[in-house]
mmCIF file of C-alpha atoms in Angstrom:
data_model
loop_
_atom_site.group_PDB
_atom_site.id
_atom_site.type_symbol
_atom_site.label_atom_id
_atom_site.label_comp_id
_atom_site.label_asym_id
_atom_site.label_seq_id
_atom_site.Cartn_x
_atom_site.Cartn_y
_atom_site.Cartn_z
ATOM 1 C CA CYS A 1 27.850 52.851 37.124
ATOM 2 C CA PHE A 2 24.162 51.973 37.353
ATOM 3 C CA TRP A 3 23.016 55.326 35.980
ATOM 4 C CA ALA A 4 25.237 54.956 32.958
ATOM 5 C CA THR A 5 23.273 51.929 31.699
ATOM 6 C CA ILE A 6 19.879 53.660 31.649
ATOM 7 C CA PRO A 7 20.302 55.215 28.175
ATOM 8 C CA ASN A 8 21.228 51.757 26.848
ATOM 9 C CA ILE A 9 17.973 50.313 28.201
ATOM 10 C CA SER A 10 16.035 53.031 26.450
ATOM 11 C CA ALA A 11 17.859 52.305 23.183
ATOM 12 C CA LEU A 12 17.043 48.591 23.563
ATOM 13 C CA GLN A 13 13.347 49.372 24.070
ATOM 14 C CA LYS A 14 13.323 51.583 20.970
ATOM 15 C CA LYS A 15 15.018 48.804 18.978
ATOM 16 C CA ARG A 16 12.423 46.254 20.127
ATOM 17 C CA ALA A 17 9.561 48.630 19.281
ATOM 18 C CA ALA A 18 10.958 49.160 15.778
ATOM 19 C CA GLU A 19 11.351 45.390 15.295
ATOM 20 C CA PHE A 20 7.758 44.815 16.442
ATOM 21 C CA GLN A 21 6.440 47.390 13.980
ATOM 22 C CA ARG A 22 8.468 45.842 11.176
ATOM 23 C CA LEU A 23 7.154 42.361 11.954
ATOM 24 C CA SER A 24 3.553 43.419 12.478
ATOM 25 C CA GLY A 25 3.360 44.547 8.869
ATOM 26 C CA ARG A 26 4.164 40.992 7.674
ATOM 27 C CA GLY A 27 1.748 39.266 10.044
ATOM 28 C CA SER A 28 -0.964 38.690 7.467
ATOM 29 C CA THR A 29 1.345 36.859 5.048
ATOM 30 C CA ASP A 30 2.732 34.696 7.847
ATOM 31 C CA THR A 31 -0.803 33.812 8.872
ATOM 32 C CA MET A 32 -1.696 32.859 5.316
ATOM 33 C CA LYS A 33 1.398 30.658 5.090
ATOM 34 C CA ARG A 34 0.258 28.866 8.224
ATOM 35 C CA VAL A 35 -3.244 28.421 6.827
ATOM 36 C CA TYR A 36 -1.860 26.996 3.573
ATOM 37 C CA ALA A 37 0.402 24.638 5.512
ATOM 38 C CA ALA A 38 -2.560 23.476 7.601
ATOM 39 C CA VAL A 39 -4.649 22.876 4.493
ATOM 40 C CA TRP A 40 -1.850 20.850 2.859
ATOM 41 C CA ILE A 41 -1.435 18.759 6.005
ATOM 42 C CA LEU A 42 -5.189 18.155 6.127
ATOM 43 C CA LEU A 43 -5.250 17.104 2.459
ATOM 44 C CA PHE A 44 -2.305 14.772 3.020
ATOM 45 C CA LEU A 45 -4.031 13.115 5.981
ATOM 46 C CA ALA A 46 -7.241 12.728 3.983
ATOM 47 C CA LEU A 47 -5.259 11.090 1.177
ATOM 48 C CA VAL A 48 -3.610 8.678 3.633
ATOM 49 C CA ILE A 49 -7.007 7.768 5.093
ATOM 50 C CA LEU A 50 -8.485 7.155 1.647
ATOM 51 C CA ALA A 51 -5.514 5.085 0.511
ATOM 52 C CA SER A 52 -5.507 2.976 3.658
ATOM 53 C CA SER A 53 -9.264 2.445 3.444
ATOM 54 C CA TRP A 54 -8.973 1.304 -0.156
ATOM 55 C CA LEU A 55 -6.053 -1.014 0.635
ATOM 56 C CA VAL A 56 -7.722 -2.693 3.601
ATOM 57 C CA HIS A 57 -11.133 -2.985 1.948
ATOM 58 C CA ASP A 58 -9.739 -4.300 -1.346
ATOM 59 C CA THR A 59 -7.545 -6.856 0.419
ATOM 60 C CA ASN A 60 -10.378 -8.099 2.605
ATOM 61 C CA ILE A 61 -12.860 -8.352 -0.279
ATOM 62 C CA THR A 62 -10.354 -10.260 -2.419
ATOM 63 C CA MET A 63 -9.600 -12.682 0.415
ATOM 64 C CA LEU A 64 -13.292 -13.257 1.161
ATOM 65 C CA GLU A 65 -14.009 -13.932 -2.521
ATOM 66 C CA THR A 66 -11.078 -16.351 -2.688
ATOM 67 C CA LEU A 67 -12.325 -18.152 0.421
ATOM 68 C CA SER A 68 -15.763 -18.474 -1.180
ATOM 69 C CA GLN A 69 -14.137 -19.910 -4.296
ATOM 70 C CA LEU A 70 -12.183 -22.321 -2.090
ATOM 71 C CA GLU A 71 -15.373 -23.407 -0.365
ATOM 72 C CA TRP A 72 -17.036 -24.024 -3.727
ATOM 73 C CA GLN A 73 -14.033 -26.029 -4.999
ATOM 74 C CA ALA A 74 -14.043 -28.181 -1.873
ATOM 75 C CA SER A 75 -17.769 -28.857 -2.110
ATOM 76 C CA GLU A 76 -17.300 -29.910 -5.761
ATOM 77 C CA GLY A 77 -14.508 -32.294 -4.738
ATOM 78 C CA ASP A 78 -11.702 -30.414 -6.511
ATOM 79 C CA PHE A 79 -9.151 -30.671 -3.713
ATOM 80 C CA ALA A 80 -6.132 -30.222 -6.015
ATOM 81 C CA GLY A 81 -7.625 -26.917 -7.190
ATOM 82 C CA ALA A 82 -8.407 -26.054 -3.582
ATOM 83 C CA GLN A 83 -4.735 -26.553 -2.645
ATOM 84 C CA LYS A 84 -3.710 -24.194 -5.459
ATOM 85 C CA THR A 85 -6.295 -21.653 -4.346
ATOM 86 C CA ILE A 86 -5.006 -21.849 -0.771
ATOM 87 C CA GLY A 87 -1.470 -21.290 -2.041
ATOM 88 C CA ARG A 88 -2.557 -18.248 -4.060
ATOM 89 C CA LEU A 89 -4.500 -16.897 -1.096
ATOM 90 C CA ASN A 90 -1.545 -17.212 1.259
ATOM 91 C CA GLN A 91 0.782 -15.634 -1.319
ATOM 92 C CA TYR A 92 -1.633 -12.743 -1.834
ATOM 93 C CA TYR A 93 -1.977 -12.181 1.894
ATOM 94 C CA LYS A 94 1.794 -12.185 2.401
ATOM 95 C CA SER A 95 2.179 -9.572 -0.323
ATOM 96 C CA ARG A 96 -0.354 -7.254 1.364
ATOM 97 C CA GLU A 97 0.420 -7.966 5.004
ATOM 98 C CA HIS A 98 3.303 -5.481 5.276
ATOM 99 C CA PHE A 99 1.218 -2.588 3.964
ATOM 100 C CA MET A 100 -1.725 -3.505 6.149
ATOM 101 C CA ALA A 101 0.577 -3.569 9.179
ATOM 102 C CA LEU A 102 0.798 0.202 8.850
ATOM 103 C CA PHE A 103 -2.900 0.505 9.659
ATOM 104 C CA ILE A 104 -3.876 -2.628 11.618
ATOM 105 C CA LYS A 105 -2.335 -4.126 14.737
ATOM 106 C CA ARG A 106 0.049 -6.976 14.006
ATOM 107 C CA ASP A 107 -1.783 -9.221 16.467
ATOM 108 C CA TYR A 108 -4.841 -9.264 14.227
ATOM 109 C CA LEU A 109 -2.751 -9.761 11.106
ATOM 110 C CA GLY A 110 -0.861 -12.612 12.749
ATOM 111 C CA SER A 111 -4.018 -14.417 13.806
ATOM 112 C CA THR A 112 -5.384 -14.046 10.264
ATOM 113 C CA ALA A 113 -2.157 -15.511 8.870
ATOM 114 C CA VAL A 114 -2.495 -18.475 11.251
ATOM 115 C CA CYS A 115 -6.098 -19.063 10.114
ATOM 116 C CA LEU A 116 -5.108 -18.960 6.454
ATOM 117 C CA GLY A 117 -1.963 -21.026 6.926
ATOM 118 C CA GLY A 118 -3.853 -23.919 8.474
ATOM 119 C CA LEU A 119 -6.297 -24.333 5.606
ATOM 120 C CA SER A 120 -4.013 -26.524 3.507
ATOM 121 C CA ALA A 121 -3.991 -29.237 6.198
ATOM 122 C CA TYR A 122 -7.750 -29.712 5.776
ATOM 123 C CA ALA A 123 -7.920 -29.761 1.963
ATOM 124 C CA ALA A 124 -8.807 -33.435 1.619
ATOM 125 C CA GLU A 125 -12.098 -35.256 1.126
ATOM 126 C CA GLU A 126 -12.081 -36.854 4.580
ATOM 127 C CA ASN A 127 -11.665 -33.403 6.191
ATOM 128 C CA LEU A 128 -14.364 -31.582 4.236
ATOM 129 C CA GLN A 129 -16.403 -30.563 7.299
ATOM 130 C CA ASP A 130 -13.248 -29.376 9.081
ATOM 131 C CA LEU A 131 -12.227 -27.384 6.002
ATOM 132 C CA ARG A 132 -15.621 -25.679 5.889
ATOM 133 C CA SER A 133 -15.294 -24.864 9.573
ATOM 134 C CA GLU A 134 -11.807 -23.398 9.086
ATOM 135 C CA ILE A 135 -12.987 -21.392 6.088
ATOM 136 C CA GLY A 136 -15.785 -19.996 8.264
ATOM 137 C CA LYS A 137 -13.248 -19.059 10.959
ATOM 138 C CA ALA A 138 -11.004 -17.382 8.395
ATOM 139 C CA LYS A 139 -13.938 -15.407 6.987
ATOM 140 C CA ALA A 140 -14.931 -14.302 10.470
ATOM 141 C CA GLN A 141 -11.348 -13.249 11.196
ATOM 142 C CA ILE A 142 -11.166 -11.187 8.016
ATOM 143 C CA LYS A 143 -14.542 -9.561 8.684
ATOM 144 C CA MET A 144 -13.436 -8.771 12.240
ATOM 145 C CA MET A 145 -10.245 -7.176 10.933
ATOM 146 C CA ASP A 146 -12.309 -5.131 8.470
ATOM 147 C CA HIS A 147 -14.685 -4.042 11.220
ATOM 148 C CA LEU A 148 -11.861 -3.059 13.570
ATOM 149 C CA PHE A 149 -10.183 -0.940 10.922
ATOM 150 C CA PHE A 150 -13.300 0.902 9.777
ATOM 151 C CA SER A 151 -14.674 1.400 13.282
ATOM 152 C CA MET A 152 -11.562 3.457 14.078
ATOM 153 C CA LEU A 153 -12.271 5.881 11.241
#
């Protein structure tokens, strides 16, 4: 019984050798397909990095400029305008927060939201020094978030 299977083993080896020769002729095209796939993946990752960098940087710059405008309004005594600016700032941040959560830890985003949410309580003449202090904290929080994001790249 054992000796009867030996010709089958030889036929299997011949079949494998023929398959190897057939595949070895296509090896260069398969390698090029892999190279193209790697290049496309690399380009996609570069695009994601650029888009995320633009999103985070643009959001942070806009929020810092709005906080500077808020500080100017408060120093001029326009507390009604300051309340509107705070409302616009919080609305803007809420619209961008979900996209930024893809790239920044939610802990940092949550602490920034807390800093921005508390500003409206201080927008009154008797709390001007406290408002300036809270604006400074919010600016520091935004700059820290910016630094943490770009230090990872």
